[in-house]
Amino acid sequence: MPNAQKVESVASIKELFEKNTAFFVTDYHGLNVSDLPALRRNLRKKNVTFLVAKNTLIKVAANQAGVTGLDEHLLGPTAVAFAKDDAPAAAKILHDSFKSIEKPRMKVFVVDNNVFQGKEIKKLADLPSKDVLLSMIASAVEAPMVGVVSAINALFQELLGTVEALAEKKKSEVQ
């Protein structure tokens, strides 16, 4: 029979699974006491929650949230990083942190309900952040519009020049 504290923990973990678009299941073995707060601080700056919990609680919460494919990865010391907005930024922080320590490893990660093996995190970490991607899209959309506006402006300038030339010609003919 589960106690109230475990039921509450499962409910809060389930909520994290439901409210976030990406999460990273990691083996935190090898992180020392000074590494963990620094990692959490860096992740928090990008709106990422880093949770260390018992595998059983994570498993139950994931199943209740409808997340599948994690059970086989929930072995040993496990932590989950939940990213709400910017999965590439979270992946970059985790990848860089784990690379420098060389001990922890990424077990598996999920982005928009797609499950990826931990070794593929470098591909996600190498993507530009959400803000950079949005600015790239905006400039790609803006460039053709700027060209159209410039062409229309040039056409109107030419038309205006022609009208002014005709006006000058009429004016000189009248005099």
Coordinates of N, CA, C and O in Angstrom, one line a residue:
M1 N 0.8 -1.2 0.0 CA 0.0 0.0 0.0 C 0.9 1.2 0.0 O 1.7 1.4 0.9
P2 N 0.8 2.1 -1.0 CA 1.6 3.3 -1.1 C 1.2 4.3 0.0 O 0.0 4.5 0.3
N3 N 2.2 5.0 0.5 CA 1.9 6.0 1.5 C 1.6 7.4 0.8 O 1.8 7.5 -0.4
A4 N 1.2 8.3 1.6 CA 0.7 9.6 1.0 C 1.8 10.3 0.3 O 1.6 11.0 -0.7
Q5 N 3.0 10.3 0.9 CA 4.2 11.0 0.3 C 4.5 10.4 -1.1 O 4.8 11.2 -2.0
K6 N 4.5 9.1 -1.2 CA 4.8 8.5 -2.5 C 3.7 8.9 -3.5 O 4.0 9.1 -4.7
V7 N 2.4 8.9 -3.1 CA 1.3 9.2 -4.0 C 1.5 10.7 -4.5 O 1.3 11.0 -5.7
E8 N 1.9 11.5 -3.6 CA 2.1 12.9 -3.9 C 3.3 13.1 -4.9 O 3.2 13.9 -5.8
S9 N 4.4 12.3 -4.6 CA 5.5 12.4 -5.5 C 5.2 11.9 -6.9 O 5.6 12.6 -7.9
V10 N 4.4 10.8 -7.0 CA 4.0 10.3 -8.3 C 3.2 11.3 -9.0 O 3.3 11.6 -10.2
A11 N 2.3 12.0 -8.3 CA 1.4 13.0 -8.9 C 2.2 14.2 -9.5 O 2.0 14.7 -10.6
S12 N 3.2 14.6 -8.7 CA 4.0 15.8 -9.2 C 4.9 15.4 -10.4 O 5.1 16.2 -11.3
I13 N 5.4 14.1 -10.4 CA 6.3 13.7 -11.5 C 5.4 13.5 -12.7 O 5.8 13.9 -13.8
K14 N 4.2 13.0 -12.5 CA 3.2 12.8 -13.6 C 2.9 14.1 -14.3 O 2.9 14.3 -15.5
E15 N 2.7 15.2 -13.4 CA 2.5 16.5 -13.9 C 3.6 17.0 -14.8 O 3.4 17.7 -15.8
L16 N 4.9 16.7 -14.4 CA 6.0 17.1 -15.1 C 6.1 16.5 -16.5 O 6.4 17.1 -17.5
F17 N 5.7 15.2 -16.5 CA 5.7 14.5 -17.8 C 4.6 15.1 -18.7 O 4.8 15.2 -19.9
E18 N 3.5 15.5 -18.2 CA 2.4 16.0 -19.0 C 2.6 17.4 -19.5 O 2.2 17.8 -20.5
K19 N 3.3 18.2 -18.7 CA 3.4 19.6 -19.0 C 4.7 20.0 -19.8 O 4.8 21.1 -20.2
N20 N 5.6 19.0 -20.0 CA 6.8 19.3 -20.7 C 6.9 18.6 -22.1 O 6.4 17.5 -22.2
T21 N 7.5 19.3 -23.1 CA 7.5 18.7 -24.4 C 8.7 17.8 -24.6 O 8.7 17.0 -25.6
A22 N 9.7 17.9 -23.7 CA 10.9 17.0 -23.8 C 11.4 16.6 -22.5 O 11.2 17.4 -21.5
F23 N 11.9 15.4 -22.4 CA 12.5 15.0 -21.1 C 13.7 14.1 -21.4 O 13.7 13.4 -22.4
F24 N 14.7 14.1 -20.5 CA 15.9 13.4 -20.7 C 16.2 12.5 -19.5 O 16.3 13.0 -18.4
V25 N 16.2 11.2 -19.7 CA 16.5 10.3 -18.6 C 18.0 10.0 -18.6 O 18.6 9.6 -19.6
T26 N 18.6 10.3 -17.5 CA 20.0 10.3 -17.4 C 20.4 9.4 -16.2 O 19.7 9.2 -15.3
D27 N 21.7 8.9 -16.3 CA 22.3 8.2 -15.2 C 23.2 9.2 -14.5 O 24.1 9.8 -15.1
Y28 N 22.8 9.6 -13.3 CA 23.6 10.7 -12.6 C 24.8 10.2 -11.8 O 25.4 10.9 -11.2
H29 N 25.1 8.9 -12.0 CA 26.2 8.3 -11.3 C 27.5 9.0 -11.7 O 27.7 9.1 -12.9
G30 N 28.3 9.5 -10.8 CA 29.5 10.2 -11.2 C 29.4 11.7 -10.9 O 30.4 12.4 -10.9
L31 N 28.2 12.2 -10.8 CA 28.0 13.6 -10.4 C 28.3 13.7 -8.9 O 27.7 13.0 -8.1
N32 N 29.2 14.6 -8.5 CA 29.5 14.8 -7.1 C 28.6 15.9 -6.5 O 27.9 16.6 -7.3
V33 N 28.7 16.1 -5.3 CA 27.9 17.1 -4.6 C 28.0 18.5 -5.2 O 27.0 19.2 -5.3
S34 N 29.2 18.9 -5.6 CA 29.4 20.2 -6.2 C 28.9 20.3 -7.6 O 28.5 21.4 -8.1
D35 N 28.9 19.2 -8.3 CA 28.4 19.3 -9.8 C 26.9 19.4 -9.9 O 26.4 20.1 -10.8
L36 N 26.2 18.8 -9.0 CA 24.7 18.8 -9.1 C 24.1 20.1 -9.0 O 23.3 20.5 -9.9
P37 N 24.4 21.0 -8.0 CA 23.8 22.3 -8.0 C 24.2 23.2 -9.2 O 23.3 23.9 -9.7
A38 N 25.4 23.1 -9.7 CA 25.8 23.8 -10.8 C 25.0 23.4 -12.1 O 24.5 24.2 -12.8
L39 N 24.8 22.1 -12.2 CA 24.0 21.6 -13.3 C 22.6 22.0 -13.2 O 22.0 22.5 -14.2
R40 N 22.0 21.9 -12.1 CA 20.6 22.4 -11.9 C 20.5 23.9 -12.1 O 19.5 24.3 -12.7
R41 N 21.4 24.7 -11.7 CA 21.4 26.1 -11.9 C 21.4 26.4 -13.4 O 20.6 27.3 -13.9
N42 N 22.3 25.8 -14.1 CA 22.4 26.0 -15.6 C 21.1 25.6 -16.3 O 20.6 26.3 -17.2
L43 N 20.5 24.5 -15.9 CA 19.3 24.0 -16.5 C 18.1 24.9 -16.1 O 17.3 25.2 -17.0
R44 N 18.1 25.4 -14.9 CA 17.0 26.3 -14.5 C 17.0 27.6 -15.3 O 15.9 28.1 -15.6
K45 N 18.1 28.1 -15.7 CA 18.2 29.3 -16.5 C 17.5 29.1 -17.9 O 17.0 30.1 -18.4
K46 N 17.3 27.8 -18.3 CA 16.6 27.5 -19.6 C 15.3 26.9 -19.3 O 14.7 26.3 -20.2
N47 N 14.8 27.1 -18.1 CA 13.4 26.6 -17.7 C 13.3 25.1 -17.8 O 12.3 24.6 -18.3
V48 N 14.4 24.4 -17.3 CA 14.5 23.0 -17.3 C 14.5 22.5 -15.8 O 15.3 23.1 -15.0
T49 N 13.7 21.5 -15.5 CA 13.6 21.0 -14.1 C 14.4 19.7 -14.1 O 14.2 18.8 -14.9
F50 N 15.4 19.5 -13.2 CA 16.2 18.3 -13.1 C 15.7 17.6 -11.8 O 15.8 18.2 -10.7
L51 N 15.2 16.4 -12.0 CA 14.6 15.7 -10.9 C 15.3 14.4 -10.6 O 15.5 13.6 -11.6
V52 N 15.8 14.1 -9.4 CA 16.3 12.8 -9.0 C 15.2 12.2 -8.2 O 14.7 12.7 -7.2
A53 N 14.8 11.0 -8.6 CA 13.8 10.2 -7.9 C 14.0 8.7 -8.1 O 14.8 8.3 -8.9
K54 N 13.3 8.0 -7.3 CA 13.3 6.5 -7.4 C 12.8 6.1 -8.7 O 11.8 6.6 -9.2
N55 N 13.4 5.0 -9.3 CA 12.9 4.5 -10.6 C 11.5 4.1 -10.6 O 10.7 4.3 -11.5
T56 N 11.1 3.5 -9.5 CA 9.7 3.0 -9.4 C 8.7 4.2 -9.5 O 7.7 4.1 -10.2
L57 N 9.0 5.3 -8.8 CA 8.1 6.5 -8.8 C 8.1 7.1 -10.2 O 7.0 7.4 -10.7
I58 N 9.2 7.1 -10.9 CA 9.3 7.7 -12.3 C 8.5 6.8 -13.2 O 7.7 7.2 -14.0
K59 N 8.7 5.5 -13.0 CA 8.0 4.5 -13.9 C 6.5 4.6 -13.8 O 5.8 4.7 -14.8
V60 N 6.0 4.7 -12.5 CA 4.6 4.8 -12.3 C 4.0 6.1 -12.9 O 3.0 6.1 -13.5
A61 N 4.7 7.2 -12.6 CA 4.3 8.5 -13.1 C 4.3 8.5 -14.6 O 3.3 9.1 -15.2
A62 N 5.3 8.0 -15.2 CA 5.4 8.0 -16.7 C 4.2 7.1 -17.3 O 3.6 7.6 -18.2
N63 N 3.9 6.0 -16.7 CA 2.8 5.2 -17.2 C 1.5 5.9 -17.0 O 0.6 5.8 -17.9
Q64 N 1.3 6.5 -15.9 CA 0.1 7.3 -15.7 C -0.1 8.4 -16.6 O -1.2 8.8 -17.0
A65 N 1.0 9.0 -17.1 CA 1.0 10.1 -18.0 C 0.9 9.7 -19.4 O 0.8 10.5 -20.4
G66 N 1.0 8.3 -19.7 CA 0.9 7.8 -21.0 C 2.2 7.8 -21.7 O 2.2 7.6 -23.0
V67 N 3.3 7.9 -21.0 CA 4.6 7.8 -21.6 C 5.1 6.4 -21.7 O 5.1 5.7 -20.6
T68 N 5.4 5.9 -22.8 CA 5.9 4.5 -22.9 C 7.3 4.4 -23.4 O 7.9 5.4 -23.9
G69 N 7.9 3.3 -23.2 CA 9.3 3.1 -23.7 C 10.4 3.4 -22.8 O 11.6 3.4 -23.2
L70 N 10.0 3.7 -21.5 CA 11.1 4.1 -20.6 C 11.5 3.0 -19.6 O 12.6 3.1 -19.0
D71 N 10.6 2.1 -19.4 CA 10.8 1.1 -18.3 C 12.2 0.4 -18.4 O 12.8 0.2 -17.4
E72 N 12.6 0.0 -19.6 CA 13.9 -0.7 -19.7 C 15.1 0.3 -19.4 O 16.2 -0.2 -19.1
H73 N 14.9 1.6 -19.4 CA 16.0 2.5 -19.1 C 16.0 3.0 -17.6 O 16.9 3.7 -17.2
L74 N 15.0 2.6 -16.9 CA 14.9 3.0 -15.5 C 15.6 2.0 -14.6 O 14.9 1.3 -13.8
L75 N 16.9 1.9 -14.7 CA 17.7 1.1 -13.9 C 18.9 1.9 -13.3 O 19.4 2.7 -14.0
G76 N 19.3 1.6 -12.1 CA 20.4 2.3 -11.5 C 20.0 3.7 -11.1 O 18.8 4.1 -11.2
P77 N 21.0 4.5 -10.8 CA 20.7 5.9 -10.4 C 20.2 6.7 -11.6 O 20.8 6.8 -12.6
T78 N 18.9 7.2 -11.4 CA 18.3 7.9 -12.5 C 17.8 9.3 -12.1 O 17.3 9.5 -11.0
A79 N 18.0 10.2 -13.0 CA 17.5 11.6 -12.9 C 16.8 11.9 -14.2 O 17.2 11.4 -15.3
V80 N 15.8 12.8 -14.2 CA 15.1 13.2 -15.4 C 15.2 14.7 -15.5 O 14.8 15.4 -14.5
A81 N 15.5 15.2 -16.7 CA 15.5 16.6 -16.9 C 14.3 16.9 -17.8 O 14.2 16.3 -18.9
F82 N 13.4 17.8 -17.3 CA 12.2 18.1 -18.1 C 12.3 19.5 -18.7 O 12.5 20.5 -18.0
A83 N 12.2 19.6 -20.0 CA 12.3 20.8 -20.7 C 11.0 21.2 -21.3 O 10.3 20.5 -22.0
K84 N 10.5 22.4 -20.9 CA 9.2 22.9 -21.3 C 9.3 23.5 -22.7 O 8.4 23.2 -23.6
D85 N 10.3 24.3 -23.0 CA 10.3 25.1 -24.3 C 11.4 24.7 -25.2 O 11.2 24.5 -26.4
D86 N 12.6 24.7 -24.7 CA 13.8 24.6 -25.6 C 14.6 23.4 -25.4 O 15.6 23.3 -24.7
A87 N 14.2 22.3 -26.1 CA 14.9 21.0 -25.9 C 16.3 21.1 -26.4 O 17.2 20.5 -25.7
P88 N 16.7 21.7 -27.5 CA 18.1 21.8 -27.8 C 19.0 22.5 -26.8 O 20.1 22.1 -26.6
A89 N 18.5 23.5 -26.1 CA 19.2 24.2 -25.1 C 19.5 23.2 -23.9 O 20.6 23.1 -23.4
A90 N 18.4 22.5 -23.5 CA 18.6 21.5 -22.4 C 19.6 20.4 -22.8 O 20.4 20.0 -22.0
A91 N 19.5 19.9 -24.0 CA 20.4 18.9 -24.5 C 21.8 19.4 -24.5 O 22.7 18.6 -24.1
K92 N 22.0 20.6 -24.9 CA 23.4 21.2 -25.0 C 24.0 21.3 -23.5 O 25.1 20.9 -23.3
I93 N 23.2 21.7 -22.6 CA 23.7 21.8 -21.2 C 24.0 20.5 -20.7 O 25.1 20.3 -20.1
L94 N 23.1 19.5 -20.8 CA 23.4 18.1 -20.3 C 24.6 17.5 -21.0 O 25.4 16.9 -20.4
H95 N 24.6 17.6 -22.4 CA 25.7 17.0 -23.1 C 27.1 17.6 -22.7 O 28.0 16.9 -22.4
D96 N 27.1 19.0 -22.6 CA 28.4 19.6 -22.2 C 28.8 19.3 -20.8 O 29.9 19.1 -20.5
S97 N 27.8 19.3 -19.9 CA 28.1 18.9 -18.5 C 28.6 17.5 -18.4 O 29.6 17.3 -17.7
F98 N 28.0 16.6 -19.0 CA 28.3 15.2 -18.9 C 29.7 14.9 -19.6 O 30.4 14.1 -19.2
K99 N 29.9 15.6 -20.7 CA 31.2 15.5 -21.4 C 32.3 15.9 -20.6 O 33.4 15.3 -20.6
S100 N 32.2 17.0 -19.8 CA 33.3 17.5 -19.0 C 33.5 16.6 -17.8 O 34.7 16.5 -17.4
I101 N 32.5 16.0 -17.3 CA 32.7 15.1 -16.1 C 33.0 13.7 -16.6 O 33.7 13.0 -15.9
E102 N 32.6 13.3 -17.7 CA 32.8 12.0 -18.3 C 32.2 10.8 -17.6 O 32.4 9.7 -18.0
K103 N 31.5 11.0 -16.6 CA 30.9 9.8 -15.9 C 29.4 9.6 -16.2 O 29.1 8.5 -16.7
P104 N 28.5 10.6 -16.0 CA 27.1 10.3 -16.2 C 26.9 10.0 -17.7 O 27.7 10.4 -18.5
R105 N 25.8 9.4 -18.0 CA 25.4 9.2 -19.4 C 24.0 9.4 -19.6 O 23.1 9.3 -18.7
M106 N 23.6 9.8 -20.8 CA 22.3 9.9 -21.2 C 21.7 8.5 -21.5 O 22.3 7.8 -22.3
K107 N 20.6 8.1 -20.9 CA 20.0 6.8 -21.2 C 19.1 6.9 -22.4 O 19.3 6.2 -23.3
V108 N 18.2 7.8 -22.3 CA 17.2 8.0 -23.4 C 16.6 9.4 -23.3 O 16.6 10.0 -22.2
F109 N 16.1 9.9 -24.4 CA 15.4 11.2 -24.2 C 14.2 11.2 -25.2 O 14.2 10.5 -26.2
V110 N 13.2 12.0 -24.8 CA 11.9 12.1 -25.6 C 11.7 13.5 -25.9 O 11.7 14.4 -25.1
V111 N 11.4 13.8 -27.2 CA 11.1 15.1 -27.7 C 9.8 15.0 -28.5 O 9.8 14.2 -29.5
D112 N 8.8 15.7 -28.1 CA 7.5 15.6 -28.8 C 7.0 14.2 -29.1 O 6.7 13.8 -30.2
N113 N 7.1 13.4 -28.0 CA 6.6 12.0 -28.0 C 7.4 11.1 -28.9 O 7.0 9.9 -29.2
N114 N 8.6 11.5 -29.4 CA 9.5 10.6 -30.1 C 10.7 10.2 -29.2 O 11.3 11.1 -28.6
V115 N 10.9 8.9 -29.1 CA 11.9 8.4 -28.2 C 13.2 8.3 -28.9 O 13.3 7.7 -30.0
F116 N 14.3 8.8 -28.4 CA 15.7 8.7 -29.0 C 16.6 8.0 -28.0 O 16.5 8.2 -26.8
Q117 N 17.6 7.3 -28.5 CA 18.6 6.7 -27.7 C 19.6 7.8 -27.2 O 19.8 8.9 -27.8
G118 N 20.1 7.6 -26.0 CA 21.0 8.6 -25.4 C 22.1 9.1 -26.2 O 22.5 10.3 -26.1
K119 N 22.7 8.2 -27.0 CA 23.9 8.6 -27.8 C 23.5 9.6 -28.9 O 24.4 10.3 -29.4
E120 N 22.3 9.8 -29.2 CA 21.8 10.8 -30.2 C 21.7 12.2 -29.7 O 21.4 13.1 -30.4
I121 N 22.0 12.4 -28.4 CA 21.8 13.7 -27.8 C 22.7 14.8 -28.5 O 22.4 15.9 -28.5
K122 N 23.9 14.4 -29.0 CA 24.8 15.3 -29.6 C 24.1 16.0 -30.8 O 24.3 17.2 -31.0
K123 N 23.3 15.2 -31.5 CA 22.6 15.8 -32.7 C 21.6 16.9 -32.2 O 21.5 17.9 -32.9
L124 N 20.9 16.6 -31.1 CA 20.0 17.6 -30.6 C 20.7 18.8 -30.0 O 20.4 20.0 -30.2
A125 N 21.8 18.5 -29.3 CA 22.6 19.6 -28.7 C 23.2 20.5 -29.7 O 23.5 21.7 -29.4
D126 N 23.5 20.0 -30.9 CA 24.1 20.8 -31.9 C 23.2 21.7 -32.6 O 23.6 22.6 -33.4
L127 N 21.9 21.5 -32.4 CA 20.9 22.4 -33.0 C 20.9 23.8 -32.4 O 21.2 23.9 -31.2
P128 N 20.6 24.8 -33.2 CA 20.5 26.1 -32.5 C 19.4 26.2 -31.6 O 18.4 25.4 -31.6
S129 N 19.4 27.2 -30.7 CA 18.4 27.3 -29.7 C 17.1 27.8 -30.4 O 17.1 28.2 -31.5
K130 N 16.0 27.7 -29.6 CA 14.7 28.0 -30.2 C 14.7 29.5 -30.7 O 14.1 29.8 -31.8
D131 N 15.3 30.4 -29.9 CA 15.3 31.8 -30.3 C 16.1 32.0 -31.7 O 15.6 32.7 -32.5
V132 N 17.2 31.3 -31.8 CA 18.0 31.4 -33.0 C 17.2 30.8 -34.2 O 17.2 31.4 -35.3
L133 N 16.5 29.7 -34.0 CA 15.7 29.1 -35.1 C 14.6 30.0 -35.5 O 14.3 30.1 -36.7
L134 N 13.9 30.6 -34.5 CA 12.9 31.5 -34.9 C 13.4 32.7 -35.7 O 12.7 33.2 -36.6
S135 N 14.5 33.2 -35.3 CA 15.1 34.4 -36.0 C 15.5 34.0 -37.4 O 15.3 34.7 -38.4
M136 N 16.0 32.7 -37.6 CA 16.3 32.2 -38.9 C 15.1 32.1 -39.8 O 15.1 32.5 -41.0
I137 N 14.0 31.6 -39.2 CA 12.8 31.5 -39.9 C 12.2 32.9 -40.3 O 11.8 33.1 -41.4
A138 N 12.3 33.8 -39.4 CA 11.8 35.2 -39.6 C 12.6 35.8 -40.7 O 12.0 36.5 -41.6
S139 N 13.9 35.7 -40.7 CA 14.7 36.3 -41.8 C 14.5 35.6 -43.1 O 14.5 36.3 -44.2
A140 N 14.2 34.3 -43.1 CA 13.9 33.6 -44.4 C 12.6 34.0 -44.9 O 12.4 34.2 -46.2
V141 N 11.6 34.3 -44.1 CA 10.3 34.8 -44.5 C 10.4 36.3 -44.9 O 9.8 36.7 -45.9
E142 N 11.2 37.0 -44.2 CA 11.3 38.5 -44.4 C 12.1 38.8 -45.7 O 11.7 39.7 -46.4
A143 N 13.1 38.0 -46.1 CA 13.9 38.3 -47.2 C 13.1 38.5 -48.5 O 13.3 39.5 -49.3
P144 N 12.3 37.5 -48.9 CA 11.5 37.7 -50.1 C 10.6 38.9 -50.1 O 10.4 39.6 -51.1
M145 N 10.0 39.2 -48.9 CA 9.1 40.4 -48.8 C 9.9 41.7 -49.0 O 9.4 42.6 -49.6
V146 N 11.1 41.7 -48.4 CA 11.9 42.9 -48.6 C 12.2 43.1 -50.1 O 12.2 44.2 -50.6
G147 N 12.5 42.0 -50.8 CA 12.7 42.1 -52.3 C 11.5 42.6 -53.0 O 11.6 43.5 -53.9
V148 N 10.3 42.1 -52.6 CA 9.1 42.6 -53.3 C 8.8 44.1 -53.0 O 8.5 44.8 -53.9
V149 N 9.0 44.5 -51.8 CA 8.8 45.9 -51.4 C 9.8 46.8 -52.1 O 9.4 47.8 -52.7
S150 N 11.0 46.3 -52.3 CA 12.1 47.1 -53.0 C 11.7 47.2 -54.5 O 11.8 48.3 -55.1
A151 N 11.2 46.1 -55.1 CA 10.8 46.1 -56.5 C 9.6 47.1 -56.7 O 9.6 47.9 -57.6
I152 N 8.6 47.0 -55.8 CA 7.5 47.9 -55.9 C 7.9 49.3 -55.7 O 7.5 50.2 -56.4
N153 N 8.8 49.6 -54.8 CA 9.3 50.9 -54.5 C 10.0 51.5 -55.8 O 9.8 52.6 -56.2
A154 N 10.8 50.6 -56.4 CA 11.6 51.0 -57.6 C 10.6 51.3 -58.7 O 10.8 52.3 -59.5
L155 N 9.5 50.5 -58.8 CA 8.5 50.7 -59.9 C 7.8 52.1 -59.7 O 7.6 52.9 -60.6
F156 N 7.5 52.4 -58.4 CA 6.8 53.6 -58.1 C 7.7 54.8 -58.3 O 7.3 55.9 -58.8
Q157 N 9.0 54.7 -58.0 CA 10.0 55.7 -58.2 C 10.1 56.0 -59.7 O 10.2 57.2 -60.1
E158 N 10.1 54.9 -60.5 CA 10.2 55.1 -62.0 C 8.9 55.8 -62.5 O 9.0 56.7 -63.3
L159 N 7.8 55.3 -62.0 CA 6.5 55.9 -62.4 C 6.5 57.4 -62.0 O 6.0 58.3 -62.8
L160 N 6.9 57.7 -60.8 CA 6.9 59.1 -60.3 C 7.8 59.9 -61.2 O 7.5 61.1 -61.5
G161 N 9.0 59.4 -61.5 CA 9.9 60.1 -62.4 C 9.3 60.4 -63.8 O 9.5 61.5 -64.3
T162 N 8.6 59.4 -64.3 CA 7.9 59.6 -65.6 C 6.9 60.7 -65.5 O 6.8 61.5 -66.4
V163 N 6.1 60.6 -64.5 CA 5.0 61.6 -64.3 C 5.6 63.0 -64.2 O 5.1 64.0 -64.7
E164 N 6.7 63.1 -63.4 CA 7.3 64.4 -63.2 C 7.9 64.9 -64.5 O 7.8 66.1 -64.9
A165 N 8.5 64.0 -65.3 CA 9.0 64.4 -66.6 C 7.9 64.9 -67.6 O 8.1 65.9 -68.3
L166 N 6.8 64.2 -67.6 CA 5.6 64.6 -68.4 C 5.1 66.0 -67.9 O 4.7 66.8 -68.7
A167 N 5.1 66.2 -66.6 CA 4.6 67.5 -66.1 C 5.5 68.6 -66.5 O 5.1 69.7 -66.9
E168 N 6.8 68.3 -66.5 CA 7.8 69.3 -66.9 C 7.6 69.6 -68.4 O 7.7 70.8 -68.8
K169 N 7.4 68.6 -69.2 CA 7.3 68.7 -70.6 C 6.0 69.6 -70.9 O 6.0 70.5 -71.7
K170 N 4.9 69.2 -70.2 CA 3.6 70.0 -70.4 C 3.8 71.4 -70.0 O 3.3 72.4 -70.7
K171 N 4.5 71.7 -68.9 CA 4.8 73.0 -68.4 C 5.6 73.8 -69.4 O 5.3 75.0 -69.7
S172 N 6.6 73.2 -70.0 CA 7.4 73.9 -71.0 C 6.7 74.1 -72.3 O 6.9 75.1 -73.0
E173 N 5.7 73.2 -72.7 CA 4.9 73.4 -73.9 C 3.9 74.6 -73.7 O 3.6 75.3 -74.6
V174 N 3.4 74.7 -72.5 CA 2.4 75.8 -72.2 C 3.1 77.1 -72.2 O 2.5 78.1 -72.7
Q175 N 4.3 77.2 -71.9 CA 5.0 78.5 -71.8 C 5.5 78.9 -73.1 O 5.6 79.2 -74.1

